[in-house]
Coordinates of C-alpha atoms in Angstrom, one line a residue:
Y1 CA -92.3 -15.8 -13.4
K2 CA -93.5 -16.5 -9.8
G3 CA -90.0 -16.4 -8.2
D4 CA -89.6 -20.2 -7.8
M5 CA -87.7 -22.6 -9.6
I6 CA -90.5 -24.9 -11.0
S7 CA -92.2 -21.8 -12.8
A8 CA -88.8 -20.7 -14.3
Y9 CA -88.3 -24.3 -15.5
H10 CA -91.6 -24.4 -17.0
L11 CA -91.0 -20.8 -18.7
M12 CA -87.6 -22.3 -20.1
K13 CA -89.4 -25.2 -21.7
Q14 CA -91.9 -22.7 -23.1
A15 CA -89.2 -20.6 -24.5
E16 CA -87.4 -23.8 -26.2
A17 CA -90.9 -24.8 -27.7
E18 CA -90.9 -21.2 -29.2
D19 CA -87.4 -21.4 -30.6
K20 CA -86.4 -18.4 -28.3
L21 CA -83.7 -19.8 -26.1
T22 CA -80.0 -18.6 -26.7
L23 CA -78.7 -20.2 -23.6
R24 CA -78.7 -24.1 -22.7
W25 CA -80.1 -24.7 -19.1
T26 CA -79.5 -27.4 -16.8
V27 CA -81.8 -27.2 -13.8
Y28 CA -81.8 -28.4 -10.4
M29 CA -85.0 -28.8 -8.3
P30 CA -85.3 -26.8 -5.1
G31 CA -84.5 -29.1 -2.1
F32 CA -83.5 -26.2 0.4
S33 CA -86.4 -26.6 2.7
L34 CA -86.6 -30.4 2.9
R35 CA -86.1 -31.8 6.3
S36 CA -87.2 -35.4 6.2
A37 CA -87.7 -38.6 3.9
E38 CA -91.5 -37.8 3.8
A39 CA -91.0 -34.1 2.7
A40 CA -88.6 -35.2 0.0
R41 CA -91.1 -37.6 -1.4
K42 CA -94.0 -35.1 -1.4
A43 CA -91.6 -32.8 -3.1
I44 CA -90.7 -34.9 -6.0
E45 CA -94.5 -35.8 -6.6
S46 CA -95.1 -32.0 -6.8
W47 CA -92.3 -31.2 -9.2
G48 CA -94.0 -33.3 -11.9
T49 CA -90.7 -34.2 -13.6
H50 CA -87.9 -36.7 -13.2
Q51 CA -84.1 -37.1 -13.1
G52 CA -82.7 -36.4 -16.6
E53 CA -85.7 -35.1 -18.0
G54 CA -85.4 -32.9 -21.2
D55 CA -82.8 -32.6 -24.0
D56 CA -79.7 -30.2 -25.1
W57 CA -81.7 -27.1 -24.3
V58 CA -83.2 -27.6 -21.1
K59 CA -82.7 -30.5 -18.9
V60 CA -83.3 -31.5 -15.3
D61 CA -80.2 -33.0 -13.6
G62 CA -80.9 -33.3 -9.9
V63 CA -81.8 -31.6 -6.6
K64 CA -79.9 -28.7 -5.0
L65 CA -79.7 -29.0 -1.1
L66 CA -78.1 -26.3 1.4
V67 CA -76.5 -26.9 4.7
D68 CA -74.9 -23.7 5.8
G69 CA -74.9 -20.0 5.1
G70 CA -72.4 -17.8 2.7
F71 CA -69.8 -15.2 3.8
E72 CA -71.4 -14.3 6.9
G73 CA -72.8 -17.7 7.8
G74 CA -70.4 -20.6 6.4
H75 CA -70.4 -23.3 9.0
L76 CA -66.8 -23.6 10.2
S77 CA -65.1 -26.1 12.8
K78 CA -63.7 -22.9 14.5
P79 CA -65.5 -19.9 16.0
Y80 CA -65.5 -16.7 13.9
L81 CA -63.1 -13.9 15.0
E82 CA -64.3 -11.4 17.5
P83 CA -66.7 -9.7 18.0
Y84 CA -68.3 -12.0 15.2
G85 CA -67.5 -15.2 17.0
Q86 CA -69.7 -14.0 20.1
G87 CA -67.3 -15.2 22.6
G88 CA -66.3 -18.4 20.8
K89 CA -69.9 -19.5 20.4
F90 CA -70.6 -18.5 16.7
T91 CA -69.3 -20.9 14.2
G92 CA -71.8 -20.1 11.4
L93 CA -75.2 -21.3 10.4
T94 CA -76.7 -24.9 10.3
V95 CA -79.3 -24.4 7.8
S96 CA -80.2 -28.1 7.7
P97 CA -79.6 -30.3 10.9
P98 CA -77.4 -33.2 10.1
N99 CA -80.0 -36.0 11.0
A100 CA -82.5 -34.4 8.7
Y101 CA -80.2 -33.7 6.0
T102 CA -79.0 -37.3 5.8
E103 CA -82.4 -38.5 5.8
V104 CA -83.4 -36.3 2.8
V105 CA -80.2 -37.3 0.9
R106 CA -80.6 -41.0 1.4
E107 CA -84.4 -40.8 0.1
L108 CA -83.3 -38.7 -3.0
N109 CA -80.7 -41.4 -3.7
S110 CA -83.3 -44.2 -3.3
K111 CA -85.4 -42.5 -5.8
G112 CA -82.5 -42.0 -8.3
W113 CA -82.1 -38.4 -8.0
H114 CA -78.6 -36.7 -8.4
V115 CA -77.6 -34.4 -5.4
I116 CA -75.5 -31.4 -5.3
T117 CA -75.2 -29.3 -2.0
H118 CA -74.1 -25.8 -1.0
A119 CA -71.4 -26.2 1.6
V120 CA -69.2 -23.2 2.5
G121 CA -67.4 -24.2 5.6
D122 CA -65.5 -27.2 6.7
A123 CA -68.0 -28.1 9.4
A124 CA -70.7 -27.9 6.8
L125 CA -68.6 -30.1 4.4
D126 CA -68.4 -32.7 7.4
E127 CA -72.3 -32.9 7.4
V128 CA -72.3 -33.3 3.6
L129 CA -69.8 -36.0 3.5
D130 CA -71.6 -38.0 6.3
G131 CA -74.8 -37.6 4.5
Y132 CA -73.4 -38.7 0.9
A133 CA -71.5 -41.6 2.8
A134 CA -74.6 -42.8 4.3
A135 CA -76.4 -42.7 0.9
D136 CA -73.4 -44.4 -0.6
K137 CA -74.0 -47.2 1.8
D138 CA -77.5 -47.8 0.6
S139 CA -76.8 -47.5 -3.2
S140 CA -73.2 -46.4 -4.6
I141 CA -73.3 -42.6 -5.5
K142 CA -69.8 -43.2 -7.2
G143 CA -69.7 -42.3 -10.9
K144 CA -72.9 -40.4 -10.4
R145 CA -71.6 -36.9 -10.4
W146 CA -72.7 -36.0 -7.0
S147 CA -71.0 -32.6 -5.9
V148 CA -70.5 -29.9 -3.4
E149 CA -71.2 -26.4 -4.5
H150 CA -68.5 -23.8 -3.3
A151 CA -66.3 -25.8 -0.8
F152 CA -64.7 -22.6 0.5
V153 CA -62.9 -24.3 3.6
S154 CA -61.8 -27.8 3.7
R155 CA -59.2 -30.0 5.7
P156 CA -57.0 -32.5 4.2
E157 CA -58.8 -35.6 5.5
Q158 CA -62.0 -34.3 3.9
V159 CA -60.4 -33.8 0.6
A160 CA -59.4 -37.6 0.8
R161 CA -63.1 -38.4 1.8
L162 CA -64.2 -36.3 -1.4
K163 CA -61.8 -38.4 -3.5
A164 CA -63.0 -41.8 -1.8
L165 CA -66.7 -41.1 -2.6
D166 CA -66.1 -39.7 -6.1
I167 CA -67.4 -36.3 -5.2
A168 CA -66.9 -33.4 -7.6
V169 CA -66.4 -29.6 -6.5
S170 CA -68.1 -26.7 -8.3
A171 CA -66.0 -23.8 -7.5
Q172 CA -66.1 -19.9 -8.2
D173 CA -64.2 -16.8 -7.5
H174 CA -66.2 -15.3 -4.4
L175 CA -62.8 -14.5 -2.8
Y176 CA -61.9 -12.1 -5.5
L177 CA -64.6 -9.8 -4.3
A178 CA -65.1 -10.7 -0.8
A179 CA -61.5 -11.1 0.5
P180 CA -61.6 -8.3 3.1
V181 CA -64.6 -9.6 4.5
L182 CA -63.8 -13.2 4.8
K183 CA -60.4 -12.1 6.3
K184 CA -62.6 -9.9 9.0
Y185 CA -64.8 -12.9 9.9
W186 CA -62.4 -15.8 9.8
G187 CA -58.8 -14.5 9.9
W188 CA -56.0 -14.6 7.5
D189 CA -55.1 -18.2 7.8
I190 CA -58.6 -19.5 7.0
A191 CA -59.6 -16.7 4.3
S192 CA -56.1 -16.9 2.4
E193 CA -56.9 -20.6 1.4
V194 CA -60.6 -20.1 0.5
T195 CA -61.6 -22.2 -2.4
P196 CA -58.3 -24.2 -2.6
V197 CA -58.8 -25.5 -6.2
K198 CA -55.2 -26.5 -6.9
T199 CA -55.6 -28.7 -3.7
Y200 CA -58.6 -30.3 -5.1
L201 CA -57.1 -30.8 -8.6
D202 CA -54.1 -32.2 -7.1
A203 CA -56.0 -34.8 -5.2
G204 CA -57.6 -35.9 -8.4
L205 CA -60.9 -34.5 -7.9
L206 CA -63.2 -33.2 -10.7
V207 CA -63.4 -29.4 -10.4
A208 CA -65.6 -27.0 -12.4
G209 CA -65.3 -23.3 -12.5
G210 CA -68.1 -20.9 -12.6
T211 CA -69.3 -17.6 -11.4
D212 CA -72.2 -18.1 -8.8
S213 CA -74.0 -15.2 -10.7
P214 CA -75.9 -13.2 -9.3
V215 CA -74.1 -13.8 -5.9
V216 CA -71.0 -12.6 -7.6
P217 CA -71.1 -10.7 -11.0
F218 CA -71.4 -12.8 -14.0
N219 CA -67.9 -12.3 -15.4
P220 CA -66.1 -15.7 -16.4
F221 CA -62.8 -13.8 -16.9
W222 CA -62.8 -12.5 -13.6
N223 CA -63.1 -16.1 -12.2
L224 CA -60.3 -17.3 -14.6
Y225 CA -58.0 -14.3 -13.5
H226 CA -58.4 -14.9 -9.8
M227 CA -57.7 -18.8 -10.4
A228 CA -54.7 -17.8 -12.3
S229 CA -53.3 -15.3 -10.1
R230 CA -55.1 -15.4 -6.6
D231 CA -55.1 -11.9 -6.7
T232 CA -58.4 -10.0 -5.4
I233 CA -60.0 -6.8 -6.4
S234 CA -59.0 -4.8 -3.3
D235 CA -56.6 -6.8 -1.2
G236 CA -53.9 -8.3 -3.0
I237 CA -53.1 -11.9 -3.4
Y238 CA -54.4 -14.6 -1.2
G239 CA -53.2 -18.2 -1.0
E240 CA -50.5 -18.0 -3.8
D241 CA -49.9 -21.6 -3.3
Q242 CA -53.3 -22.2 -4.8
K243 CA -52.5 -20.7 -8.2
I244 CA -53.3 -22.5 -11.3
A245 CA -50.4 -21.9 -13.7
S246 CA -51.7 -24.0 -16.8
R247 CA -53.9 -22.1 -19.0
P248 CA -55.1 -25.2 -20.7
L249 CA -56.2 -26.6 -17.3
L250 CA -57.8 -23.4 -16.3
L251 CA -59.8 -23.4 -19.5
K252 CA -60.7 -27.1 -18.9
L253 CA -62.3 -26.0 -15.5
V254 CA -65.0 -23.8 -17.3
T255 CA -65.7 -26.0 -20.6
I256 CA -65.1 -29.8 -20.5
N257 CA -65.0 -30.1 -16.7
Y258 CA -68.2 -28.2 -16.4
A259 CA -69.7 -30.5 -19.2
K260 CA -68.5 -33.5 -17.1
L261 CA -70.2 -32.2 -14.0
I262 CA -73.6 -32.0 -15.8
G263 CA -73.1 -35.3 -17.5
E264 CA -72.9 -33.6 -21.0
E265 CA -69.2 -34.3 -22.0
K266 CA -70.0 -36.3 -24.9
T267 CA -71.9 -33.4 -26.7
R268 CA -70.3 -30.1 -25.4
G269 CA -67.3 -28.7 -23.4
S270 CA -64.9 -28.8 -26.3
I271 CA -65.0 -28.1 -30.0
E272 CA -65.0 -31.6 -31.8
P273 CA -66.8 -33.2 -34.6
G274 CA -70.1 -34.5 -33.6
K275 CA -70.5 -32.1 -30.6
L276 CA -72.8 -29.3 -30.2
A277 CA -71.3 -25.9 -32.0
D278 CA -71.3 -23.9 -28.9
F279 CA -68.5 -21.4 -29.0
A280 CA -67.3 -17.8 -28.2
V281 CA -64.7 -15.4 -30.2
L282 CA -62.8 -13.5 -27.5
T283 CA -60.8 -10.3 -27.6
D284 CA -57.5 -12.0 -26.7
D285 CA -55.7 -15.5 -26.9
F286 CA -56.5 -16.7 -23.3
L287 CA -53.4 -19.4 -23.6
T288 CA -50.8 -16.7 -24.0
V289 CA -51.8 -13.4 -22.6
K290 CA -50.5 -12.0 -19.3
P291 CA -52.6 -12.9 -16.3
E292 CA -53.8 -9.3 -15.6
T293 CA -55.1 -9.2 -19.4
I294 CA -57.7 -12.1 -18.5
R295 CA -59.7 -9.9 -16.3
D296 CA -60.5 -7.4 -19.1
M297 CA -61.1 -9.9 -21.9
K298 CA -64.6 -9.8 -23.4
A299 CA -66.6 -12.2 -25.8
L300 CA -67.0 -10.4 -29.3
S301 CA -69.3 -13.3 -30.7
T302 CA -71.2 -16.2 -29.0
W303 CA -72.7 -19.0 -30.9
V304 CA -75.1 -21.8 -29.6
G305 CA -75.8 -24.6 -31.8
G306 CA -74.2 -23.1 -34.6
R307 CA -76.2 -19.9 -34.4
E308 CA -74.9 -16.4 -33.5
V309 CA -76.8 -15.2 -30.3
Y310 CA -74.6 -12.3 -29.6
R311 CA -72.3 -9.8 -31.1
A312 CA -70.3 -6.9 -29.7
Q313 CA -71.0 -3.5 -31.0
G314 CA -68.6 -2.7 -33.6
Y315 CA -67.2 -6.2 -34.1
E316 CA -66.7 -7.3 -37.7

């Protein structure tokens, strides 16, 4: 593995050919460094693949772009708290300049590619919305599953724009681990409402849950616990108004909603006749246990395509 997405993609396809895969992979081509339409055209030619290439095991589903940083570089409309705000001058990182980003997004849309974009802060979300809106004017992106990755911070009018453009949100549990850090950088008012999943759901957006591993540890039960309780690992409850009380709805975030996000809801995301036999046997009944039990749940057995690929030690 050479450390790049293209070589990883080819290794995935090789493993599939050798019948060695135990996970299904949805791959997004790396667009982080693209700064012009010409660069986007050259990148597309170099990838040697196309939108939708693949099958149930390995599939290319678009291009991932990046407009700001993470915990320490999310681009906000307000300065960071001092001393991090540097006298009111630091509002985060702009990784891709707005004009360049919009040019790339429009080019990718014209070539039929599906776009997802990492955006943490509300100023970054403004940039994404403007870029997506420009692309939509060229050729509608509605119904094409374009999405925003993370969307930590947003404003009400932005949520309305997300809905109008039919943009989905892929949300994770960064706040569960990073709450004190985000409060230190951004203050309680902003940090307490980081990743407002309930607000997005109430607005009618498609929201999918996940872990963002390896940035956040790969534990889906922590993600589900945080969204059910808004508890954090070291600093108590943040944004209680964002709790998701419905267990079936929480379960949908990481199953059928995620399948919809990647365009695979007809073949996976729920256990139904005619769909792929992908499922896990858990230590507890997710629908009925107390919230604090969720974080300690584990998978006893995992099946992919009707074949068991994992069994916990001692499980009969």
